[in-house]
Amino acid sequence: EVQLVESGGTLVQPGGSLRLSCAASGFTLSTYEMNWVRQAPGKGLEWVSYISSSGKTIYYADSVKGRFTISRDNAENSLCLQMDSLRAEDTAVYYCARRSGLDIWGQGTMVTVSS
Amino acid sequence: DIQMTQSPSSLSASVGDRVTITCRASQGVRNDLAWYQQKPGKAPKRLIYAASSLQSGVPSRFSGSGSGTEFTLTISSLQPEDFATYYCLQHNTYPRTFGQGTKVEIK
């Protein structure tokens, strides 16, 4: 079964850092473009970041540019999102999603930024 | 950035009703448009890709149409399991942008 599983979400203080991971099963993640999307509580979907299959092309939403870093570990078949200088408004469920057309999504991991 | 304006933001409908949701892009996105269904506490599920192609396993009562800047998602006969929130997504350019969502509720 094709599946994505996110992990790493937790409660963190404003200004803190967190690293999210996304593991793939049923397919080889290294051959696909990948994205992160988030959803604040009770709100809509917001695209966060994209990385090409080679890792050479990367895009970020303006709201996270300079604070978040997307990367991939093709040997481990995983995707990461390093989140620094976290703010209250970064509180959300974070999803990883496959392909530029976001065909397959993980179940999400909750990040809460609060003191 | 391309803005996606989705309407209505919510609607009430009965089982068996025909439901139409519209998404308008602020500039042309060709047919690089997808529709998602999201139920509370769950991840979004893609229903339609390339504006009008039905995702494998999705019931045929769901259909999509449009190209360029105007798109519609139609549910031909609403079923109890279809009560959810629906989002459009343009994947023509970065940043990717979603519509604000349409919550379909039981009348």
PDB file of N, CA and C in Angstrom, chain A residues 33 35 37 39 43-47 50 59 61-62 95 100-103 105-107, chain B residues 1 34 36 38 41-46 55 87 89 91 94-100:
ATOM      1  N   GLU A  33       8.772  14.173  -6.560  1.00  0.00           N
ATOM      2  CA  GLU A  33       8.716  15.498  -5.962  1.00  0.00           C
ATOM      3  C   GLU A  33       7.853  15.394  -4.699  1.00  0.00           C
ATOM      4  N   ASN A  35       6.062  17.641  -1.114  1.00  0.00           N
ATOM      5  CA  ASN A  35       5.611  18.913  -0.565  1.00  0.00           C
ATOM      6  C   ASN A  35       5.278  18.783   0.920  1.00  0.00           C
ATOM      7  N   VAL A  37       2.421  20.686   3.455  1.00  0.00           N
ATOM      8  CA  VAL A  37       1.217  21.521   3.509  1.00  0.00           C
ATOM      9  C   VAL A  37       0.795  21.573   4.971  1.00  0.00           C
ATOM     10  N   GLN A  39      -2.212  23.038   8.054  1.00  0.00           N
ATOM     11  CA  GLN A  39      -3.589  23.460   8.310  1.00  0.00           C
ATOM     12  C   GLN A  39      -3.706  23.878   9.768  1.00  0.00           C
ATOM     13  N   LYS A  43      -8.915  26.051  10.251  1.00  0.00           N
ATOM     14  CA  LYS A  43      -8.647  26.867   9.057  1.00  0.00           C
ATOM     15  C   LYS A  43      -8.471  25.989   7.819  1.00  0.00           C
ATOM     16  N   GLY A  44      -8.181  26.654   6.686  1.00  0.00           N
ATOM     17  CA  GLY A  44      -7.990  25.951   5.426  1.00  0.00           C
ATOM     18  C   GLY A  44      -6.565  25.455   5.254  1.00  0.00           C
ATOM     19  N   LEU A  45      -6.308  24.947   4.052  1.00  0.00           N
ATOM     20  CA  LEU A  45      -5.016  24.363   3.729  1.00  0.00           C
ATOM     21  C   LEU A  45      -4.054  25.429   3.211  1.00  0.00           C
ATOM     22  N   GLU A  46      -2.803  25.337   3.642  1.00  0.00           N
ATOM     23  CA  GLU A  46      -1.758  26.265   3.199  1.00  0.00           C
ATOM     24  C   GLU A  46      -0.547  25.471   2.748  1.00  0.00           C
ATOM     25  N   TRP A  47      -0.177  25.624   1.488  1.00  0.00           N
ATOM     26  CA  TRP A  47       1.049  25.001   0.995  1.00  0.00           C
ATOM     27  C   TRP A  47       2.256  25.667   1.641  1.00  0.00           C
ATOM     28  N   TYR A  50       8.173  22.867  -1.246  1.00  0.00           N
ATOM     29  CA  TYR A  50       8.315  21.853  -2.302  1.00  0.00           C
ATOM     30  C   TYR A  50       9.787  21.524  -2.476  1.00  0.00           C
ATOM     31  N   TYR A  59      11.173  25.313  -3.205  1.00  0.00           N
ATOM     32  CA  TYR A  59      10.357  26.515  -3.066  1.00  0.00           C
ATOM     33  C   TYR A  59       9.758  26.565  -1.656  1.00  0.00           C
ATOM     34  N   ALA A  61       6.771  28.903   0.842  1.00  0.00           N
ATOM     35  CA  ALA A  61       5.802  29.978   1.008  1.00  0.00           C
ATOM     36  C   ALA A  61       6.505  31.153   1.675  1.00  0.00           C
ATOM     37  N   ASP A  62       6.065  32.367   1.341  1.00  0.00           N
ATOM     38  CA  ASP A  62       6.678  33.559   1.943  1.00  0.00           C
ATOM     39  C   ASP A  62       6.595  33.525   3.470  1.00  0.00           C
ATOM     40  N   TYR A  95       1.221  18.244   6.946  1.00  0.00           N
ATOM     41  CA  TYR A  95       1.095  17.074   6.088  1.00  0.00           C
ATOM     42  C   TYR A  95       2.237  17.057   5.072  1.00  0.00           C
ATOM     43  N   SER A 100       3.938  17.022  -7.597  1.00  0.00           N
ATOM     44  CA  SER A 100       3.582  18.434  -7.717  1.00  0.00           C
ATOM     45  C   SER A 100       2.075  18.603  -7.659  1.00  0.00           C
ATOM     46  N   GLY A 101       1.328  17.555  -7.998  1.00  0.00           N
ATOM     47  CA  GLY A 101      -0.129  17.600  -7.955  1.00  0.00           C
ATOM     48  C   GLY A 101      -0.717  17.079  -6.661  1.00  0.00           C
ATOM     49  N   LEU A 102       0.125  16.805  -5.660  1.00  0.00           N
ATOM     50  CA  LEU A 102      -0.304  16.419  -4.314  1.00  0.00           C
ATOM     51  C   LEU A 102      -1.324  15.289  -4.353  1.00  0.00           C
ATOM     52  N   ASP A 103      -0.895  14.118  -4.881  1.00  0.00           N
ATOM     53  CA  ASP A 103      -1.851  13.036  -5.043  1.00  0.00           C
ATOM     54  C   ASP A 103      -2.050  12.206  -3.780  1.00  0.00           C
ATOM     55  N   TRP A 105      -1.356  11.935   0.459  1.00  0.00           N
ATOM     56  CA  TRP A 105      -1.044  12.718   1.661  1.00  0.00           C
ATOM     57  C   TRP A 105      -0.837  11.775   2.835  1.00  0.00           C
ATOM     58  N   GLY A 106      -0.001  12.221   3.788  1.00  0.00           N
ATOM     59  CA  GLY A 106       0.097  11.502   5.044  1.00  0.00           C
ATOM     60  C   GLY A 106      -1.065  11.880   5.950  1.00  0.00           C
ATOM     61  N   GLN A 107      -1.070  11.311   7.168  1.00  0.00           N
ATOM     62  CA  GLN A 107      -2.172  11.572   8.103  1.00  0.00           C
ATOM     63  C   GLN A 107      -1.961  12.862   8.900  1.00  0.00           C
TER      64      GLN A 107
ATOM     65  N   ASP B   1       1.326  35.933  -6.793  1.00  0.00           N
ATOM     66  CA  ASP B   1       0.729  34.655  -6.451  1.00  0.00           C
ATOM     67  C   ASP B   1      -0.667  34.532  -7.081  1.00  0.00           C
ATOM     68  N   ALA B  34      -6.848  20.614  -9.071  1.00  0.00           N
ATOM     69  CA  ALA B  34      -7.297  19.408  -8.392  1.00  0.00           C
ATOM     70  C   ALA B  34      -8.358  19.770  -7.360  1.00  0.00           C
ATOM     71  N   TYR B  36     -10.151  18.310  -3.661  1.00  0.00           N
ATOM     72  CA  TYR B  36      -9.943  17.437  -2.514  1.00  0.00           C
ATOM     73  C   TYR B  36     -11.178  17.434  -1.628  1.00  0.00           C
ATOM     74  N   GLN B  38     -12.126  16.676   2.425  1.00  0.00           N
ATOM     75  CA  GLN B  38     -11.547  16.483   3.743  1.00  0.00           C
ATOM     76  C   GLN B  38     -12.638  16.309   4.779  1.00  0.00           C
ATOM     77  N   GLY B  41     -10.676  15.735  11.134  1.00  0.00           N
ATOM     78  CA  GLY B  41      -9.612  14.933  11.714  1.00  0.00           C
ATOM     79  C   GLY B  41      -8.859  14.053  10.734  1.00  0.00           C
ATOM     80  N   LYS B  42      -9.174  14.183   9.451  1.00  0.00           N
ATOM     81  CA  LYS B  42      -8.536  13.355   8.432  1.00  0.00           C
ATOM     82  C   LYS B  42      -7.747  14.207   7.443  1.00  0.00           C
ATOM     83  N   ALA B  43      -6.837  13.544   6.717  1.00  0.00           N
ATOM     84  CA  ALA B  43      -6.097  14.224   5.671  1.00  0.00           C
ATOM     85  C   ALA B  43      -6.984  14.439   4.456  1.00  0.00           C
ATOM     86  N   PRO B  44      -6.696  15.456   3.658  1.00  0.00           N
ATOM     87  CA  PRO B  44      -7.415  15.624   2.396  1.00  0.00           C
ATOM     88  C   PRO B  44      -7.203  14.421   1.485  1.00  0.00           C
ATOM     89  N   LYS B  45      -8.239  14.164   0.687  1.00  0.00           N
ATOM     90  CA  LYS B  45      -8.200  13.052  -0.264  1.00  0.00           C
ATOM     91  C   LYS B  45      -8.486  13.634  -1.649  1.00  0.00           C
ATOM     92  N   ARG B  46      -7.606  13.344  -2.609  1.00  0.00           N
ATOM     93  CA  ARG B  46      -7.812  13.898  -3.944  1.00  0.00           C
ATOM     94  C   ARG B  46      -8.937  13.146  -4.659  1.00  0.00           C
ATOM     95  N   GLN B  55     -10.030  10.565  -9.886  1.00  0.00           N
ATOM     96  CA  GLN B  55      -9.030   9.751  -9.199  1.00  0.00           C
ATOM     97  C   GLN B  55      -9.539   8.319  -9.077  1.00  0.00           C
ATOM     98  N   TYR B  87     -11.895  21.358  -1.191  1.00  0.00           N
ATOM     99  CA  TYR B  87     -10.920  22.388  -1.549  1.00  0.00           C
ATOM    100  C   TYR B  87     -10.461  22.196  -2.993  1.00  0.00           C
ATOM    101  N   LEU B  89      -7.215  23.205  -5.632  1.00  0.00           N
ATOM    102  CA  LEU B  89      -5.787  23.518  -5.579  1.00  0.00           C
ATOM    103  C   LEU B  89      -5.291  23.764  -6.987  1.00  0.00           C
ATOM    104  N   HIS B  91      -2.008  23.769  -9.234  1.00  0.00           N
ATOM    105  CA  HIS B  91      -0.608  23.319  -9.211  1.00  0.00           C
ATOM    106  C   HIS B  91       0.068  23.657 -10.529  1.00  0.00           C
ATOM    107  N   TYR B  94       4.236  28.038  -8.575  1.00  0.00           N
ATOM    108  CA  TYR B  94       4.532  28.184  -7.145  1.00  0.00           C
ATOM    109  C   TYR B  94       4.438  29.664  -6.761  1.00  0.00           C
ATOM    110  N   PRO B  95       3.904  29.976  -5.582  1.00  0.00           N
ATOM    111  CA  PRO B  95       3.434  29.024  -4.578  1.00  0.00           C
ATOM    112  C   PRO B  95       2.125  28.357  -4.974  1.00  0.00           C
ATOM    113  N   ARG B  96       1.983  27.057  -4.632  1.00  0.00           N
ATOM    114  CA  ARG B  96       0.694  26.418  -4.811  1.00  0.00           C
ATOM    115  C   ARG B  96      -0.326  27.148  -3.942  1.00  0.00           C
ATOM    116  N   THR B  97      -1.559  27.243  -4.425  1.00  0.00           N
ATOM    117  CA  THR B  97      -2.588  27.921  -3.657  1.00  0.00           C
ATOM    118  C   THR B  97      -3.889  27.127  -3.691  1.00  0.00           C
ATOM    119  N   PHE B  98      -4.531  27.116  -2.527  1.00  0.00           N
ATOM    120  CA  PHE B  98      -5.795  26.427  -2.340  1.00  0.00           C
ATOM    121  C   PHE B  98      -6.942  27.440  -2.311  1.00  0.00           C
ATOM    122  N   GLY B  99      -8.133  26.970  -2.664  1.00  0.00           N
ATOM    123  CA  GLY B  99      -9.324  27.743  -2.386  1.00  0.00           C
ATOM    124  C   GLY B  99      -9.581  27.713  -0.880  1.00  0.00           C
ATOM    125  N   GLN B 100     -10.514  28.565  -0.438  1.00  0.00           N
ATOM    126  CA  GLN B 100     -10.774  28.722   0.992  1.00  0.00           C
ATOM    127  C   GLN B 100     -11.557  27.551   1.577  1.00  0.00           C
TER     128      GLN B 100
END
